[in-house]
XYZ file of C-alpha atoms in Angstrom:
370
model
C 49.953 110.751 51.776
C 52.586 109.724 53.984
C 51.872 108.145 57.311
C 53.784 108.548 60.445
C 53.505 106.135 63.296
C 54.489 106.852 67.292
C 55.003 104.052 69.371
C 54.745 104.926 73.005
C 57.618 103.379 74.788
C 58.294 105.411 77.611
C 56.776 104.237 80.742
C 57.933 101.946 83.080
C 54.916 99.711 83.261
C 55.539 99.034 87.196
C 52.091 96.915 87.244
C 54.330 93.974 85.352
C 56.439 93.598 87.789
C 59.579 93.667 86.170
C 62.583 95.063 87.428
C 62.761 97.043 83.842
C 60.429 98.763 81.147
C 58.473 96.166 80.432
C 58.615 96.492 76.700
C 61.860 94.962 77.424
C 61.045 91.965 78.585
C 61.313 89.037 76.797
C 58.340 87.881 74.700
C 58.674 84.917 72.148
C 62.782 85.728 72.500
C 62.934 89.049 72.237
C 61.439 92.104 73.913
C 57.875 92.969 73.699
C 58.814 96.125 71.836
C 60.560 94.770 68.941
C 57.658 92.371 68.258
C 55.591 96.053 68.280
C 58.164 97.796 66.069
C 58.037 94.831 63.435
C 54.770 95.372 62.761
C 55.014 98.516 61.543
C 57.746 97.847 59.290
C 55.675 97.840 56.173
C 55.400 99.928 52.988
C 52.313 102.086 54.551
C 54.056 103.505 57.364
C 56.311 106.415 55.770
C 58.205 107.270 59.359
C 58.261 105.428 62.544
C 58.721 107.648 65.777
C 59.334 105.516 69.061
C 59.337 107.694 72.699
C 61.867 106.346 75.115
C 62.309 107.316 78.820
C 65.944 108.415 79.353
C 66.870 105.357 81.169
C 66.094 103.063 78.501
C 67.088 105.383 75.388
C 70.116 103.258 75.037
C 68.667 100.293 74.645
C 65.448 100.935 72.678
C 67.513 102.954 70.263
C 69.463 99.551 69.601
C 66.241 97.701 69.221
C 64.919 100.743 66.488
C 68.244 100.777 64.176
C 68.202 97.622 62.510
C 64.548 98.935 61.559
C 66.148 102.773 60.858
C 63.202 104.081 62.774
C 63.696 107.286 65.032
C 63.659 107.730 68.773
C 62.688 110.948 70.863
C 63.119 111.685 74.705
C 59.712 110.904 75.899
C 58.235 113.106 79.266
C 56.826 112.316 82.577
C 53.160 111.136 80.912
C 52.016 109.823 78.130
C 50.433 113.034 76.886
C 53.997 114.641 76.939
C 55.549 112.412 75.470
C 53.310 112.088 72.355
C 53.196 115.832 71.996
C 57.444 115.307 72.073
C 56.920 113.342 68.733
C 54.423 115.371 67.103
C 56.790 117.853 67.103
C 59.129 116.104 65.170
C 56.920 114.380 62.654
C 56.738 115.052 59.100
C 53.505 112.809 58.135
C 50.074 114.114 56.709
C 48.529 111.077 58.875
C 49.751 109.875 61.989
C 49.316 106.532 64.024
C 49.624 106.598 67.544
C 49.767 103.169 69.291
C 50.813 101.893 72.519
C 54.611 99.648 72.364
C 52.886 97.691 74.645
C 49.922 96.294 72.185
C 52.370 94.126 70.223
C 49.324 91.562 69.248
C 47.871 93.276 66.549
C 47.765 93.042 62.842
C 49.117 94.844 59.902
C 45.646 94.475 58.329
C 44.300 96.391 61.753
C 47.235 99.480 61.064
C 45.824 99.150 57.075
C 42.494 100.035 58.327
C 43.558 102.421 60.348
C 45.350 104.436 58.067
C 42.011 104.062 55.365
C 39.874 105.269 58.217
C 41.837 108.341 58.952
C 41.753 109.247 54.780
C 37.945 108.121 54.974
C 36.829 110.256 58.096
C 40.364 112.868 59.507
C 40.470 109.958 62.528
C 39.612 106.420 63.544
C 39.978 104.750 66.635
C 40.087 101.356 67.141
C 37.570 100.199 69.772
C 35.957 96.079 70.059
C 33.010 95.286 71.961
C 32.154 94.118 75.796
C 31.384 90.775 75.693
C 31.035 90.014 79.106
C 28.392 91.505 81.583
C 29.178 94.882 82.355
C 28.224 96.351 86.065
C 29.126 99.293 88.666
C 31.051 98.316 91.652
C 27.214 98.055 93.689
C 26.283 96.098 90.891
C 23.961 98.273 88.727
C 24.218 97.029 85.399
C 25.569 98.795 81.964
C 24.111 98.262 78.283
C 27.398 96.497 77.113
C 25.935 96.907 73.773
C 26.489 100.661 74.226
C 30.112 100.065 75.291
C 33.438 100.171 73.577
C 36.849 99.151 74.687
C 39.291 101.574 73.582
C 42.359 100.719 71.434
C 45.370 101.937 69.677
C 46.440 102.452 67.070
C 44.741 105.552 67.137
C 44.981 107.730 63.555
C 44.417 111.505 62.782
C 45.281 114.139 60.391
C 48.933 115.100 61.440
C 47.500 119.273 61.521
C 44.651 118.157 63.617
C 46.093 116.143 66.206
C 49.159 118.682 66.749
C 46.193 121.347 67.004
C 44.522 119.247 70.065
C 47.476 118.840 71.624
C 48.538 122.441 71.345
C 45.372 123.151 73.597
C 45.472 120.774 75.641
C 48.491 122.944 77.531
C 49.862 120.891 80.550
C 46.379 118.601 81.355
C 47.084 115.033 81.105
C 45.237 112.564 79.055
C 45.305 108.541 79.178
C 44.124 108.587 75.360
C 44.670 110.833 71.709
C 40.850 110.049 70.900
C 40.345 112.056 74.410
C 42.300 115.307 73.413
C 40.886 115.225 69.744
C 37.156 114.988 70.958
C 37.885 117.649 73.400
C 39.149 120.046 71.154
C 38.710 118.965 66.957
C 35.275 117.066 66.386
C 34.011 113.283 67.824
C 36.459 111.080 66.414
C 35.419 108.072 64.561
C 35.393 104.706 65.618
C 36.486 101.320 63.960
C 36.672 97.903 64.495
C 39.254 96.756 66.304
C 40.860 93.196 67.266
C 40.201 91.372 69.991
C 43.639 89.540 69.904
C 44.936 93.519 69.824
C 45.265 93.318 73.862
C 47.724 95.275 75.826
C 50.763 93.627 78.536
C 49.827 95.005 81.578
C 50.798 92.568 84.146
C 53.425 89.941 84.459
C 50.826 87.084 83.478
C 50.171 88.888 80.561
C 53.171 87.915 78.858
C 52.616 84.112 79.961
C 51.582 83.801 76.187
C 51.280 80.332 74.272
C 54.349 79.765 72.197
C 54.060 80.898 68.715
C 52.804 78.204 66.260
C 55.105 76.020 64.406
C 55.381 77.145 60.404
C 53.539 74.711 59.094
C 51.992 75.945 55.757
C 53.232 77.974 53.204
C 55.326 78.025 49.984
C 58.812 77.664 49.171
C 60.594 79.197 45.874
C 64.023 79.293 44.397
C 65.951 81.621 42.005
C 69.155 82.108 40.785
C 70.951 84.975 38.349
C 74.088 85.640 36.926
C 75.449 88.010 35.045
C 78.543 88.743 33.389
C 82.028 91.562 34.206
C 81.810 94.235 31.745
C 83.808 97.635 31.820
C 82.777 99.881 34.833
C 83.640 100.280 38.299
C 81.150 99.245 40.820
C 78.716 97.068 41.317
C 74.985 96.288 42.674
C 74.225 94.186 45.180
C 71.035 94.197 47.246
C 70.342 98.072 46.393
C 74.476 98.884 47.997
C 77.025 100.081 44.998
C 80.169 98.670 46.221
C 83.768 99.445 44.413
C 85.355 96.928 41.427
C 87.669 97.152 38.954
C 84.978 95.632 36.811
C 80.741 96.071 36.301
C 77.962 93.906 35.696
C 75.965 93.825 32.291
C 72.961 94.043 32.197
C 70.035 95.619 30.473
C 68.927 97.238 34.439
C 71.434 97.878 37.218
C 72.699 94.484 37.305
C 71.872 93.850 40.855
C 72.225 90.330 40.699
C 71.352 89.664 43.639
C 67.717 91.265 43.869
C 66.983 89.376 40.412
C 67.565 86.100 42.190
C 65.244 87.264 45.309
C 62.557 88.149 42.326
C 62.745 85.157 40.537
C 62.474 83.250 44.525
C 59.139 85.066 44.882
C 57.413 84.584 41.692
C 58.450 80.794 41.531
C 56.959 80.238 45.402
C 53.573 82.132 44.380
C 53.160 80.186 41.143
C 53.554 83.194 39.124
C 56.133 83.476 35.443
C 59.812 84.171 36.025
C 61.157 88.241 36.118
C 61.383 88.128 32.221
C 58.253 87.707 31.563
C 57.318 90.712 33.819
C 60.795 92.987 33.396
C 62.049 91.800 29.787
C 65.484 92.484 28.759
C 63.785 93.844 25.312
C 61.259 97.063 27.393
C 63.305 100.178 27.345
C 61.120 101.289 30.524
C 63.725 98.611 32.344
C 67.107 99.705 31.009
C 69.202 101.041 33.717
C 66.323 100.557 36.162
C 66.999 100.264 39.912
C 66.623 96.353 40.877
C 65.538 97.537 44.542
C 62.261 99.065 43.382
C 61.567 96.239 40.960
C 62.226 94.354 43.965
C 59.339 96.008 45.830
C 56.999 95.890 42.692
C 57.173 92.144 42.703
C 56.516 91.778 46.170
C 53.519 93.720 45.299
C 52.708 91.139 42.761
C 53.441 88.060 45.206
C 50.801 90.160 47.266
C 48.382 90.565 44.865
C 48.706 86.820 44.009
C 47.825 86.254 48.017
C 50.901 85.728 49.717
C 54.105 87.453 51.749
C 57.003 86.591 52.863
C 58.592 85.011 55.778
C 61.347 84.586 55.556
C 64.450 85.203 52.954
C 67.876 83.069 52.712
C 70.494 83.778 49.742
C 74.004 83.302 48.346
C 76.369 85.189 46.525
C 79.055 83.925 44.834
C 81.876 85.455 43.767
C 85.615 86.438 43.482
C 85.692 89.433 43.616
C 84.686 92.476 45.210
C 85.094 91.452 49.068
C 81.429 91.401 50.479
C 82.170 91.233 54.140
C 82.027 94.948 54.970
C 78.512 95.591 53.078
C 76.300 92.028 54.214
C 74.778 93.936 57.084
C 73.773 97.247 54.645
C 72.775 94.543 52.024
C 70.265 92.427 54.403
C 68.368 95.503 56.227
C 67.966 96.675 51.878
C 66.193 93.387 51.831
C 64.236 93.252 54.971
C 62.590 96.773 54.095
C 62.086 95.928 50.400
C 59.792 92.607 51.240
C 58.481 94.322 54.936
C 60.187 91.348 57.065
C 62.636 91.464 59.947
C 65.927 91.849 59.363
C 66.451 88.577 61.216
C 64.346 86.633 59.208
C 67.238 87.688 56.316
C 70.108 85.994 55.900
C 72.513 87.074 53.535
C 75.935 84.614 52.777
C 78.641 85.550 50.304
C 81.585 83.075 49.029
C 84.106 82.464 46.325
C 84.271 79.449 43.932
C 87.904 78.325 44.979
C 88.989 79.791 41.359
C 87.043 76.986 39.559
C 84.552 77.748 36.971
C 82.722 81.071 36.100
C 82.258 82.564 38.925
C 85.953 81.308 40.068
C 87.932 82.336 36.841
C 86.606 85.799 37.990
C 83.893 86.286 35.085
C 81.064 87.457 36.478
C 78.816 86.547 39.951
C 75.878 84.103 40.647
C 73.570 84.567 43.180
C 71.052 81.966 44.952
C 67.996 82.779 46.541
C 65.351 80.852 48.666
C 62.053 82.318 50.157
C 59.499 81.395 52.097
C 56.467 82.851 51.549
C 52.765 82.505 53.894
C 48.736 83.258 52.821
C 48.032 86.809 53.501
């Protein structure tokens, strides 16, 4: 089923204190929103919708492209400007969470999207804690209280439905329109780190930890120039008098990325899992093997962090295709596109690689416990 989230982005969140959007202030060096947006870059989410106000369309759409997620004119609430992207989204499930909730987990939007399959919605919600009272002190039964969250998750047909009778009233919440109008929507754990900026002080956050556990791997390919005229490099066919041979696509580079990931989780090298010898592999696209060993590097307990490579080689000219070739990378392995960095060079005409017989490429990964 695919899964389309909206990320609400188009207030103006006076109560910060900003002279801008807040989602556009600066949070750990860059703006709340793209720390938001990077969390839902991951294999689950099937479309990303982001609501911008018109003032700040410009710049949020610059902050979505690297991630190739889409941006709609959002309206004068919230309310409008979700039903805005409901109109325009093509998922069977549908996330809606708040840009400014940039704290939460991928693990959190996982459960989300199981809850919605599980029950048509689920709403994340976390406990009161503290003592709960009216303003002339009367108390509450905290343990009957819930603090609302997003994301918030629905059937695509029965959220749109809400919404469509909800006319022009105004609501601060989706779980609001879809008990009003569908059924009582269910509710799920949320996370208690999963808190929204509101005020200036909320972004006074500590800095973010130092790496300091994980695994590093290292992999290198190279294949040869046969007859053909292009050839594969991080998923982009780019022009050549010559092609690379190879029992797949050639893609040189994602074989070296492969063979990074298994050797930082322990695992064999990409023979022993894609063998030159298994007919299913001939002429197979590299990209998607790429994503099926991340899988595996999952399954073994760990992800990525972070992704540096090389290539190497005389010919074609990589210059005009690096850019195409890293965001390939950063949605085959769910990481940022800046935590991808992508270098190509020549060999100064000496050896292999130089005398214009084929390319190498190097790669080195960083990978963390899931």
């Amino acid at each position: 089923m695919k899964v389309t989230a909206i990320i609400c982005a188009a207030g103006k969140g006076e109560r910060a204190g900003f002279d801008k959007n807040k989602l556009l202030a600066p949070l750990w060096g860059a703006p709340a929103l793209w720390h938001t947006l990077n969390k839902f870059d991951m294999p689950e989410i099937g479309e990303v919708i982001i609501t911008s106000s018109k003032d700040d369309f410009e710049e949020i759409s610059a902050l979505a492209a690297p991630f190739d997620f889409a941006v709609v004119a959002g309206g004068a609430t919230r309310t409008e400007s979700v039903k805005n992207a409901l109109e325009v989204a093509t998922g069977d499930i549908v996330l809606i969470h708040d840009g400014a909730r940039p704290f939460l987990s991928r693990t959190l939007i996982k459960k989300c999207i199981d809850g919605v399959k599980k029950h048509r919605s689920a709403i994340c919600a976390v406990g009161v804690t503290d003592t709960a009272v009216y303003r002339d002190l009367q108390r509450l039964d905290r343990t009957a209280l819930k603090l609302i969250q997003t994301p918030q998750g629905f059937f695509t047909e029965d959220i749109k439905k809400a919404y469509a009778h909800a006319g022009d009233r105004s609501y601060t919440d989706d779980s609001a329109v879809y008990a009003e109008y569908i059924a009582k929507p269910t509710i799920i754990d949320g996370e208690l780190q999963n808190r929204k900026l509101t005020f200036k002080e909320d972004f006074d956050v500590p800095p973010l930890p130092p790496y300091s556990s994980g695994r590093v791997g290292f992999g290198v390919d190279t294949h040869a120039f046969g007859e053909g005229n292009c050839v594969t490099l991080g998923g982009v066919k780019i022009e050549c008098d010559r092609a690379l041979i190879a029992h797949s696509d050639g893609d040189v580079l994602a074989h070296a990325v492969m063979d990074a990931l298994l050797s930082a989780a322990g695992l064999d090298d990409i023979g022993h899992y894609f063998p030159d010898t298994d007919s299913k592999f001939k002429d197979a696209d590299s990209m998607q093997l790429l994503i099926g060993t991340a899988a595996m590097v999952k399954q073994a307990g760990y992800v990525p962090v972070n992704l540096s490579a090389s290539i190497q080689a005389e010919k074609p000219r990589l210059k005009n295709y690096i850019e195409q070739i890293k965001q390939n990378l950063s949605r085959a392995l769910s990481i940022p596109v800046s935590a991808v960095a992508v270098g190509a060079g020549t060999c100064e005409g000496l050896g292999f690689v130089g005398k214009g017989l084929g390319i190498t490429a190097y790669a080195t990964v960083t990978l963390r416990e899931v």
